[in-house]
Coordinates of C-alpha atoms in Angstrom, one line a residue:
X1 CA 8.5 -7.1 -42.8
X2 CA 11.2 -6.9 -45.4
X3 CA 14.7 -5.8 -44.3
X4 CA 17.2 -4.5 -46.8
X5 CA 20.9 -4.2 -45.8
X6 CA 24.1 -3.6 -47.6
X7 CA 27.4 -5.5 -47.1
X8 CA 30.3 -3.2 -48.1
X9 CA 33.0 -5.9 -47.9
X10 CA 32.6 -9.7 -47.8
X11 CA 32.4 -10.6 -44.2
X12 CA 30.5 -12.6 -41.5
X13 CA 27.2 -10.9 -40.8
X14 CA 24.8 -10.8 -37.9
X15 CA 21.3 -9.5 -38.3
X16 CA 19.3 -9.0 -35.1
X17 CA 15.8 -7.7 -34.5
X18 CA 15.1 -5.7 -31.3
X19 CA 11.8 -4.3 -29.9
X20 CA 11.4 -0.7 -28.8
X21 CA 12.7 -1.6 -25.3
X22 CA 15.9 -3.1 -26.7
X23 CA 14.9 -6.7 -26.1
X24 CA 16.3 -9.1 -28.7
X25 CA 13.4 -10.8 -30.4
X26 CA 15.0 -12.6 -33.4
X27 CA 18.3 -13.4 -35.1
X28 CA 17.5 -14.1 -38.7
X29 CA 21.2 -14.0 -39.8
X30 CA 23.6 -15.5 -37.3
X31 CA 27.3 -15.1 -38.3
X32 CA 26.8 -16.0 -41.9
X33 CA 29.4 -15.2 -44.6
X34 CA 28.0 -12.8 -47.1
X35 CA 29.6 -11.4 -50.3
X36 CA 29.6 -7.6 -50.9
X37 CA 26.2 -6.5 -52.1
X38 CA 22.7 -5.5 -51.1
X39 CA 20.4 -8.1 -49.5
X40 CA 16.7 -8.3 -48.8
X41 CA 15.2 -10.6 -46.3
X42 CA 11.5 -11.2 -45.3
X43 CA 11.1 -11.5 -41.6
X44 CA 7.9 -12.8 -40.0
X45 CA 7.1 -10.7 -36.9
X46 CA 3.4 -11.8 -36.8
X47 CA 3.9 -13.4 -33.4
X48 CA 5.0 -10.0 -31.9
X49 CA 2.8 -7.1 -30.9
X50 CA 2.3 -4.1 -33.2
X51 CA 4.9 -1.4 -32.8
X52 CA 8.4 -0.3 -33.7
X53 CA 11.2 -2.8 -34.1
X54 CA 14.9 -2.3 -35.1
X55 CA 16.9 -4.5 -37.4
X56 CA 20.6 -4.2 -36.6
X57 CA 23.2 -5.6 -39.0
X58 CA 26.8 -5.8 -37.9
X59 CA 29.9 -7.5 -39.2
X60 CA 33.2 -8.6 -37.6
X61 CA 34.7 -5.1 -38.0
X62 CA 31.8 -3.6 -35.9
X63 CA 30.3 -1.7 -38.9
X64 CA 26.6 -1.3 -37.9
X65 CA 23.5 -0.5 -39.9
X66 CA 20.2 0.0 -38.2
X67 CA 16.8 0.0 -39.9
X68 CA 13.5 1.0 -38.1
X69 CA 10.5 -1.2 -38.9
X70 CA 6.9 -0.6 -38.0
X71 CA 4.7 -3.7 -37.4
X72 CA 1.0 -3.0 -38.0
X73 CA -1.8 -5.4 -37.1

């Protein structure tokens, strides 16, 4: 799956992936400093069952973006 997220101000970023039950399944970006801009990241979810997942991006100012992903097998 490819996740696209936007950083509105340069900041430390967290990107976490949750399953439909709210269980954390991956942390592809862990407190990394990112400049303002739009980013794309490929995330391998092949080891997880088919279904809906949520990519949640947050920064140190608690700005949050959530993207719904559907994994099909």
